[in-house]
Amino acid sequence: MPAAETNTSFSQYARLFARYLIPLWRKVLLLAVLLFGNLALLLTIPQILRFFIDSATGSGSLDALLLAAVVFLGVALAQQILSVLATYFSEDVGWSSTNALRVDLARHCLQLDMGFHHERTPGEMIERVDGDVEALGRFFSQFVIQIVGNLVLLLGILAMLLREDWRAAWLLGLFVAASLVVLNALRNLAVPYWKESRQKSAEHFGFLEERLAATEDIRSCRAQPYVLNQFYRLTREWFRRDLKAGFMTSITINSNWLLFAVGNAAALAVSAYLFHEGSVTIGTAYLIFHYATMLEEPVNRITIQIQEFQRAAAGVERINELLSLKSRLPDSGSVSLSRGPLAVSFQGVTFSYNGGDAVLRDVSLELSPGTVLGLLGRTGSGKSTLARLLVRLYDPRAGCICLGGYPLPQISLGALRQRVGVVTQNVHLFRATVRDNLTYFDPAISDQRLQDVIQSLGLGDWFQGLPQGLDTELESGGGGLSAGEAQLLAFTRIFLRDPGVIILDEASSRLDRSTEMLVERAVQRLTRDRTSIIVAHHLATVQHVHEVMILEAGSIVEHGNREMLAGDPKSRFAGLLRTGLEEVLE
């Protein structure tokens, strides 16, 4: 048995359908018209055949037979056209609704805290946002035409049979009822197995994403055999889960095939009995049997859709699990920060990742508006963590962080991140134009505004060197740009927002010498009239700061005015200047 039973209920499906199909009600209504028109023609075709058979075996004229044949061809052609149109609009509705669901899932994930994202690989998140929705999308696009439509077709066939003979209608009605009872009993049989299969699929794609990103390291360390072995293990586990889920689904399909064989035999028997009794004509006997054989298609389609239903059930459960997750950083603040430089305060702040050892220990810091702080420390001393806490990617375990005199939880996340700008050494660039990379695809920012910012940062000569100016296409990840040029783009992004606090998190650690002076001028312009924290690895980066703070093992070991510390031969900062900052802090 699977590890956990499914809790998927009809209400969960109903909520998803209501949320994503009601906005598409016009298309759904048109789809319903096409669907019911198609069903009406399907039910009409056997009546034409009955008329043709009775006319051919009786005293019907040749003209009547020819007319019946022409009508039959016309109705069959119209039915096929309606079927194609219904399928088209069904797919349209399915894709439109599930794309809206993808947007909501992506937005929800972006609002979750960084702890959530660090616990999951990007590959796993792609599978959760896209893979689970894809399984649900196939169900959305087929539900109306395959489930509802074929249920209506079943009822229509029974109604037509009731017009001909109540005994045939009751017999085949019992067969349909038995089939639906079996379908309902087996409805959730494979759901937990498909859920396990989806989870293994997510793990598989998460593994692929991580290893493909580390291809260079894997090759240089000759770790290909290990990676392939792990890939085989994950693929094997996924295959086993998928095989078990498919086997459980096949139980549903084969059960209905058996029921249908029994139903066909019963229909043939009752048709023969009624004909020999003289209750019906040969045409009507054929009509009864034909309607009985027509039950095969809707029952088979419904049976096939049970597999998609079960896949969808697993997807619905995983989607609901994801949507039910709440950020550990509630955005309940309402304070809006004023323009201009902002005061920064850390009061007894202690923090650890995922309950581990403390990365910051009782850190207290006061920066008045407009102060430029140089933050120094060895790798792992807590410098980047301090920056992450200030933009509230995490909340401290103890203590309080204030910005502009307000505790961070009292400030809305949107306002906080609008007023605090961060540039890291790893600048993410998109496969798009320079313009789109600077504005984050915001068309409201004019080209003139962009050029004014570029000039104000002293980057005019650099900008003129771009092959096509703002229309220069960049590759994904900034391919074709040096590390320094990528930093220049990041500085321009931040300057466009005009934040009150700037954090440069080792933003100059990967610069090439050809652009170092250009970047230094941009840094000076960025930090002017702003509270700034510069996480530094280079002496040149901190030569213009007002204050210097040195972290060691998550604690402040020195903090003071830069000139005073530099002039004190006993200070740690003076020792760094004597020995060389790069050598001591690496």
XYZ file of C-alpha atoms in Angstrom:
586
model
C 0.000 0.000 0.000
C 1.212 3.591 -0.515
C 2.640 5.532 2.342
C -0.286 7.925 2.619
C -3.915 7.756 1.659
C -5.371 10.423 -0.614
C -7.560 13.170 0.834
C -8.699 14.512 -2.521
C -12.394 15.345 -2.429
C -14.945 16.511 -4.956
C -14.992 19.941 -3.286
C -11.311 20.413 -4.148
C -12.054 19.822 -7.826
C -15.120 22.047 -7.631
C -13.130 24.941 -6.147
C -10.487 24.713 -8.865
C -13.113 24.497 -11.609
C -15.068 27.437 -10.209
C -11.962 29.586 -9.801
C -10.471 29.004 -13.232
C -13.425 28.142 -15.485
C -15.990 30.754 -14.434
C -13.854 33.609 -15.909
C -14.001 31.677 -19.209
C -17.785 31.250 -19.113
C -18.325 32.516 -22.686
C -15.995 29.900 -24.126
C -17.453 27.265 -21.832
C -20.960 28.185 -22.993
C -19.932 27.945 -26.663
C -18.279 24.615 -25.917
C -21.507 23.378 -24.325
C -23.519 24.388 -27.418
C -21.099 22.552 -29.711
C -21.031 19.553 -27.410
C -24.789 19.144 -27.152
C -25.204 19.747 -30.870
C -22.700 16.963 -31.522
C -24.535 14.628 -29.117
C -27.880 15.352 -30.743
C -26.490 14.367 -34.138
C -24.933 11.198 -32.688
C -28.330 10.147 -31.365
C -30.011 10.986 -34.686
C -27.782 8.801 -36.869
C -29.202 5.433 -35.578
C -32.753 6.698 -36.244
C -31.822 7.313 -39.890
C -30.333 3.813 -40.098
C -33.484 2.285 -38.577
C -35.611 4.091 -41.166
C -33.319 2.889 -43.970
C -33.417 -0.769 -42.804
C -37.189 -0.851 -42.347
C -37.711 0.839 -45.713
C -35.333 -1.566 -47.457
C -36.975 -4.672 -45.943
C -40.484 -3.336 -46.416
C -42.157 -1.527 -49.257
C -40.144 1.692 -49.135
C -39.419 3.468 -52.429
C -35.964 3.948 -53.931
C -36.335 7.723 -53.589
C -36.886 7.336 -49.835
C -33.776 5.181 -49.532
C -31.692 7.689 -51.496
C -32.999 10.557 -49.378
C -32.145 8.632 -46.200
C -28.612 8.013 -47.502
C -28.110 11.706 -48.351
C -29.441 12.808 -44.956
C -27.198 10.266 -43.258
C -24.101 11.615 -45.033
C -25.050 15.220 -44.212
C -25.695 14.491 -40.548
C -22.470 12.447 -40.241
C -20.431 15.281 -41.818
C -22.037 17.904 -39.582
C -21.385 15.723 -36.551
C -17.688 15.439 -37.410
C -17.391 19.216 -37.888
C -19.024 19.894 -34.527
C -16.776 17.289 -32.920
C -13.643 19.003 -34.264
C -14.846 22.441 -33.121
C -15.761 21.097 -29.677
C -12.319 19.537 -29.326
C -10.634 22.815 -30.345
C -12.540 24.913 -27.816
C -12.068 22.249 -25.175
C -8.283 22.517 -25.582
C -8.549 26.317 -25.583
C -10.458 26.278 -22.295
C -8.054 23.753 -20.799
C -4.909 25.705 -21.648
C -6.371 29.079 -20.669
C -7.522 27.837 -17.267
C -4.357 25.929 -16.399
C -2.096 28.765 -17.533
C -3.955 30.983 -15.071
C -3.315 28.325 -12.417
C 0.397 28.287 -13.325
C 0.540 32.062 -12.848
C -1.095 31.801 -9.412
C 1.253 28.999 -8.349
C 4.322 30.913 -9.512
C 3.131 34.078 -7.726
C 2.442 32.078 -4.557
C 5.908 30.486 -4.625
C 7.565 33.868 -5.128
C 5.825 35.106 -1.975
C 7.103 32.220 0.153
C 10.174 32.742 2.311
C 13.716 31.870 1.268
C 13.784 28.965 3.712
C 11.113 27.266 1.596
C 13.137 27.744 -1.598
C 16.387 26.551 -0.036
C 14.680 23.320 0.982
C 13.698 22.586 -2.641
C 15.692 22.475 -5.846
C 14.713 24.612 -8.862
C 14.060 21.425 -10.831
C 11.586 20.227 -8.211
C 9.795 23.578 -8.254
C 9.530 23.471 -12.062
C 7.903 20.064 -11.778
C 5.511 21.291 -9.058
C 4.462 24.431 -10.931
C 4.427 22.994 -14.456
C 4.364 19.184 -14.286
C 1.507 18.867 -11.792
C -0.503 21.523 -13.625
C 0.133 19.797 -16.952
C -1.469 16.610 -15.620
C -4.383 18.696 -14.368
C -4.506 20.604 -17.660
C -5.142 17.447 -19.674
C -8.015 16.717 -17.320
C -9.380 20.280 -17.554
C -9.277 20.255 -21.347
C -11.037 16.876 -21.603
C -13.411 16.960 -18.654
C -16.395 18.682 -20.319
C -16.171 16.877 -23.632
C -15.201 13.439 -22.323
C -16.841 13.149 -18.891
C -19.876 15.422 -18.895
C -20.470 14.989 -22.620
C -20.352 11.234 -22.526
C -22.529 11.056 -19.421
C -25.103 13.141 -21.303
C -24.703 10.810 -24.286
C -25.392 7.814 -22.041
C -28.558 9.429 -20.716
C -29.612 10.341 -24.244
C -29.171 6.744 -25.452
C -31.255 5.449 -22.542
C -33.954 8.013 -23.279
C -34.113 6.964 -26.927
C -34.287 3.305 -25.891
C -37.144 4.097 -23.518
C -39.082 5.483 -26.479
C -38.666 2.159 -28.294
C -39.133 -0.441 -25.524
C -39.042 -0.101 -21.762
C -37.523 -3.568 -21.287
C -34.453 -2.748 -23.394
C -34.112 0.611 -21.655
C -34.238 -0.968 -18.189
C -31.766 -3.716 -19.052
C -29.188 -1.384 -20.526
C -29.878 1.154 -17.804
C -28.911 -1.433 -15.204
C -25.747 -2.129 -17.170
C -24.835 1.588 -17.212
C -25.607 1.922 -13.501
C -23.391 -1.075 -12.692
C -20.586 0.397 -14.788
C -20.822 3.760 -13.041
C -20.874 2.098 -9.607
C -17.684 0.233 -10.479
C -16.132 3.431 -11.857
C -16.949 5.330 -8.698
C -15.641 2.536 -6.499
C -12.353 2.498 -8.392
C -12.145 6.288 -8.826
C -9.413 6.922 -6.252
C -7.740 3.529 -6.442
C -4.613 4.802 -8.200
C -4.533 8.373 -6.847
C -1.954 7.812 -4.045
C 0.224 5.830 -6.443
C 0.145 8.608 -9.018
C 0.970 11.088 -6.257
C 4.083 9.087 -5.397
C 4.960 8.955 -9.086
C 4.675 12.769 -9.365
C 6.940 13.168 -6.323
C 9.586 10.895 -7.845
C 9.289 12.864 -11.073
C 9.968 16.089 -9.139
C 13.027 14.539 -7.469
C 14.262 13.295 -10.837
C 14.075 16.735 -12.463
C 15.560 18.407 -9.384
C 18.558 16.054 -9.629
C 18.959 16.785 -13.352
C 18.834 20.543 -12.809
C 21.520 20.460 -10.122
C 23.875 18.151 -12.023
C 23.531 19.942 -15.352
C 24.375 23.222 -13.610
C 27.516 21.588 -12.183
C 28.678 19.880 -15.392
C 32.099 21.548 -15.328
C 32.845 20.490 -11.743
C 31.536 16.964 -12.343
C 33.832 16.502 -15.324
C 36.883 18.008 -13.652
C 36.416 15.750 -10.613
C 35.667 12.694 -12.790
C 32.376 12.195 -10.968
C 30.425 11.047 -14.046
C 30.077 7.421 -12.841
C 28.595 8.537 -9.519
C 26.184 10.955 -11.226
C 25.046 8.312 -13.708
C 24.554 5.810 -10.893
C 22.375 8.282 -8.988
C 20.514 9.114 -12.183
C 19.825 5.432 -12.749
C 18.631 4.994 -9.166
C 16.187 7.917 -9.377
C 14.945 6.820 -12.817
C 14.412 3.274 -11.536
C 12.421 4.501 -8.519
C 10.320 6.757 -10.730
C 9.701 3.864 -13.161
C 8.612 1.551 -10.325
C 6.175 4.107 -8.920
C 4.820 4.864 -12.391
C 4.482 1.159 -13.202
C 2.552 0.501 -10.002
C 0.271 3.489 -10.657
C -0.351 2.285 -14.214
C -1.145 -1.212 -12.966
C -3.701 0.107 -10.493
C -5.254 2.185 -13.267
C -5.430 -0.877 -15.554
C -7.631 -2.573 -12.951
C -10.200 0.157 -13.557
C -9.978 -0.162 -17.349
C -10.179 -3.972 -17.460
C -13.076 -4.060 -15.022
C -15.119 -1.901 -17.346
C -14.173 -3.895 -20.417
C -15.537 -6.987 -18.680
C -18.760 -5.185 -17.790
C -19.146 -3.960 -21.348
C -18.803 -7.484 -22.789
C -21.618 -8.608 -20.506
C -23.729 -5.603 -21.532
C -23.250 -6.274 -25.245
C -24.332 -9.868 -24.813
C -27.424 -8.757 -22.898
C -28.320 -6.189 -25.578
C -28.016 -8.776 -28.349
C -30.207 -11.209 -26.418
C -32.960 -8.702 -25.679
C -32.996 -7.438 -29.301
C -33.362 -10.980 -30.620
C -36.057 -11.768 -28.049
C -38.141 -8.680 -28.877
C -37.855 -9.307 -32.621
C -38.895 -12.962 -32.375
C -41.758 -11.968 -30.072
C -42.952 -9.552 -32.753
C -42.768 -6.521 -30.468
C -40.330 -4.655 -32.748
C -39.333 -4.549 -36.394
C -35.955 -5.672 -37.664
C -34.974 -2.024 -37.945
C -35.920 -1.367 -34.336
C -34.064 -4.494 -33.216
C -31.009 -3.189 -35.000
C -31.627 0.237 -33.435
C -31.597 -1.250 -29.912
C -28.412 -3.184 -30.577
C -26.824 -0.155 -32.270
C -27.605 2.046 -29.275
C -26.135 -0.655 -27.051
C -22.928 -0.693 -29.096
C -22.883 3.115 -28.937
C -22.534 2.737 -25.170
C -19.051 1.332 -25.809
C -17.597 4.648 -26.925
C -18.764 6.845 -23.999
C -18.004 4.134 -21.434
C -14.544 3.583 -22.913
C -13.876 7.312 -23.042
C -14.966 7.747 -19.457
C -12.807 4.781 -18.473
C -9.773 6.250 -20.234
C -10.429 9.568 -18.562
C -10.369 7.818 -15.186
C -6.619 7.536 -15.654
C -6.390 11.269 -16.339
C -8.763 11.846 -13.437
C -6.466 9.893 -11.149
C -3.420 11.744 -12.446
C -5.322 14.983 -11.927
C -6.304 13.926 -8.410
C -2.644 13.494 -7.504
C -1.907 16.862 -9.109
C -4.807 18.547 -7.314
C -3.608 17.219 -3.977
C -0.040 18.407 -4.563
C -1.258 21.771 -5.873
C -3.459 22.251 -2.816
C -0.547 21.271 -0.563
C 1.602 23.924 -2.226
C -1.094 26.608 -2.108
C -1.746 25.852 1.568
C 1.843 26.628 2.520
C 2.241 29.964 4.264
C 5.318 32.130 4.302
C 7.203 32.187 7.557
C 7.586 35.924 6.913
C 4.019 37.242 7.180
C 3.518 40.433 5.176
C 1.221 42.209 7.608
C 3.037 45.543 7.799
C 1.462 48.751 6.591
C 4.199 51.336 7.134
C 5.490 53.151 4.047
C 9.021 54.505 4.282
C 9.925 58.092 3.488
C 12.236 59.045 0.651
C 15.891 59.827 1.219
C 18.524 58.002 3.303
C 17.190 55.813 6.124
C 18.520 54.887 9.548
C 19.458 51.231 10.101
C 19.385 49.525 13.484
C 20.268 45.982 14.609
C 19.419 45.352 18.264
C 20.756 42.125 19.778
C 20.152 40.152 16.568
C 20.806 36.401 16.621
C 20.102 34.199 13.603
C 20.605 30.627 12.402
C 19.549 28.781 9.240
C 17.009 25.994 9.769
C 17.645 25.797 13.504
C 21.383 25.108 13.101
C 24.317 26.839 14.733
C 24.019 30.610 15.087
C 25.427 32.514 12.111
C 24.966 35.885 13.836
C 25.287 36.246 17.606
C 23.874 39.226 19.516
C 24.701 41.744 16.772
C 23.908 45.380 17.598
C 24.490 48.155 15.095
C 23.276 51.714 14.607
C 23.718 53.573 11.311
C 22.469 57.117 10.989
C 20.939 58.177 7.642
C 23.543 58.684 4.936
C 26.276 56.643 6.664
C 28.453 54.410 4.477
C 29.600 51.285 6.343
C 32.371 48.978 5.169
C 31.613 45.436 6.386
C 34.632 43.129 6.616
C 35.117 39.534 7.673
C 36.255 36.135 6.557
C 34.065 33.887 4.458
C 31.325 32.480 6.699
C 31.534 35.276 9.260
C 27.917 36.334 8.632
C 28.332 39.324 6.303
C 25.890 38.151 3.628
C 23.467 36.928 6.284
C 23.324 40.413 7.782
C 22.427 41.783 4.327
C 19.709 39.136 3.839
C 18.142 39.987 7.183
C 18.010 43.680 6.319
C 15.904 43.004 3.202
C 13.889 40.514 5.280
C 14.591 37.372 3.314
C 14.620 35.847 6.803
C 13.545 36.960 10.263
C 16.036 36.871 13.152
C 15.697 34.226 15.842
C 16.156 36.901 18.480
C 16.496 40.666 18.531
C 15.010 43.385 16.332
C 15.968 45.057 13.060
C 14.653 48.543 12.330
C 14.682 50.623 9.171
C 13.805 54.302 9.260
C 12.856 53.851 12.920
C 10.328 51.066 12.248
C 10.758 47.340 13.022
C 10.875 45.427 9.737
C 7.662 43.402 10.380
C 5.746 46.705 10.568
C 6.879 47.634 7.047
C 5.176 46.058 4.060
C 7.550 43.814 2.121
C 6.879 45.745 -1.065
C 7.796 49.059 0.546
C 10.833 47.534 2.275
C 12.329 46.048 -0.870
C 11.550 49.179 -2.852
C 13.606 51.253 -0.404
C 16.489 48.791 0.053
C 18.619 47.951 -2.973
C 20.992 44.984 -3.084
C 23.781 44.195 -5.550
C 25.574 40.862 -5.134
C 28.635 39.448 -6.875
C 26.381 37.032 -8.808
C 24.253 39.266 -11.022
C 21.374 37.476 -12.719
C 20.795 38.594 -16.281
C 18.009 37.444 -18.568
C 18.087 36.418 -22.214
C 16.705 39.776 -23.328
C 17.786 43.278 -24.327
C 19.856 45.580 -22.124
C 16.710 47.685 -21.732
C 14.654 44.767 -20.389
C 17.467 43.689 -18.078
C 17.703 47.182 -16.604
C 13.960 47.733 -16.167
C 12.974 44.140 -15.297
C 10.621 44.282 -18.307
C 8.795 47.383 -17.027
C 7.660 49.343 -20.127
C 6.754 52.367 -17.986
C 10.455 53.322 -17.666
C 11.393 55.463 -20.647
C 14.611 55.230 -22.636
C 15.382 58.836 -21.676
C 15.183 57.927 -17.991
C 17.541 55.005 -18.576
C 20.054 57.157 -20.421
C 19.909 59.847 -17.730
C 20.710 57.257 -15.050
C 23.535 55.780 -17.131
C 25.064 59.227 -17.571
C 24.643 60.141 -13.905
C 26.540 57.002 -12.916
C 29.382 57.960 -15.228
C 28.717 55.007 -17.527
C 28.151 56.963 -20.743
C 31.345 55.745 -22.443
C 30.561 52.153 -21.484
C 27.039 52.495 -22.835
C 28.327 53.899 -26.123
C 30.432 50.762 -26.490
C 27.370 48.505 -26.582
C 26.797 47.258 -30.158
C 23.133 48.264 -30.346
C 22.713 50.418 -27.272
C 19.650 49.558 -25.199
C 18.578 47.078 -27.873
C 21.714 44.967 -27.430
C 20.616 41.372 -26.858
C 22.143 39.586 -23.879
C 22.435 35.843 -23.513
C 20.987 33.995 -20.531
C 23.234 34.457 -17.498
C 24.953 37.461 -19.064
C 26.968 35.549 -21.627
C 29.137 37.935 -23.608
C 29.554 40.398 -20.708
C 32.458 40.605 -18.311
C 31.803 40.421 -14.573
C 32.410 44.159 -14.352
C 29.901 44.946 -17.098
C 27.314 42.774 -15.361
C 27.901 44.756 -12.142
C 27.392 47.992 -14.049
C 24.017 46.754 -15.221
C 23.118 45.831 -11.639
C 24.123 49.285 -10.365
C 21.909 50.906 -12.986
C 18.979 48.695 -11.971
C 19.320 49.830 -8.357
C 19.753 53.491 -9.232
C 16.502 53.420 -11.219
C 14.638 52.519 -8.011
C 16.299 55.332 -6.016
C 16.401 53.375 -2.719
C 17.214 54.881 0.666
C 19.570 52.032 1.644
C 22.158 50.349 -0.601
C 23.800 46.974 0.117
C 26.765 46.001 -2.048
C 27.348 42.383 -1.083
C 30.895 41.693 -2.306
C 29.822 43.361 -5.520
C 33.394 44.151 -6.544
C 34.992 40.768 -5.778
C 34.794 39.521 -9.391
C 35.661 42.687 -11.299
C 38.215 42.764 -14.077
C 40.822 45.492 -13.853
C 39.713 47.188 -17.088
C 36.429 48.279 -15.501
C 37.504 48.601 -11.869
C 37.898 52.402 -11.921
C 34.595 52.765 -13.745
C 32.856 50.646 -11.127
C 34.480 52.574 -8.285
C 33.062 55.834 -9.648
C 29.635 54.186 -9.996
C 29.830 52.964 -6.385
C 30.638 56.458 -5.163
C 27.672 57.856 -7.075
C 25.371 55.093 -5.813
C 26.266 55.641 -2.155
C 25.931 59.428 -2.295
C 23.048 60.633 -0.104
C 22.138 57.043 0.782
C 22.737 54.810 3.779
C 25.083 52.143 2.444
C 26.572 48.842 3.580
C 29.512 47.642 1.493
C 30.584 44.046 2.050
C 34.200 44.241 0.905
C 37.121 42.079 -0.160
C 39.209 44.875 -1.682
C 40.904 47.803 0.079
C 39.864 50.186 -2.672
C 36.215 49.438 -1.982
C 36.346 50.710 1.621
C 38.667 53.679 1.207
C 35.725 56.106 1.001
C 33.437 54.613 3.702
C 32.554 56.484 6.894
C 32.600 53.530 9.263
C 34.152 50.065 9.315
C 32.779 46.981 11.039
C 34.570 43.631 11.263
C 32.655 40.400 11.847
C 34.195 37.200 13.119
C 32.238 33.979 13.661
C 28.977 35.937 13.628
C 29.983 38.522 16.229
C 31.166 42.121 15.923
C 34.816 42.345 16.925
C 35.379 45.952 15.852
C 33.251 48.887 14.756
C 34.113 52.540 14.463
C 35.020 55.531 12.346
C 37.251 54.486 9.455
C 39.839 57.231 9.873
C 40.077 56.680 13.621
C 40.501 52.899 13.223
C 43.039 53.354 10.436
C 45.064 55.686 12.674
C 44.999 53.334 15.669
C 47.900 50.862 15.264
C 46.236 48.493 17.768
C 42.981 48.185 15.792
C 42.202 45.152 13.672
C 41.419 47.368 10.704
C 44.866 48.958 10.856
C 46.335 45.457 10.928
C 44.376 44.557 7.811
C 45.691 47.632 6.059
C 49.243 46.662 6.947
C 48.976 42.996 5.917
C 46.677 43.406 2.939
C 42.919 42.949 3.178
C 42.674 40.395 0.384
C 45.178 38.020 1.977
C 43.704 38.108 5.476
C 40.009 37.875 4.612
C 40.064 35.245 1.859
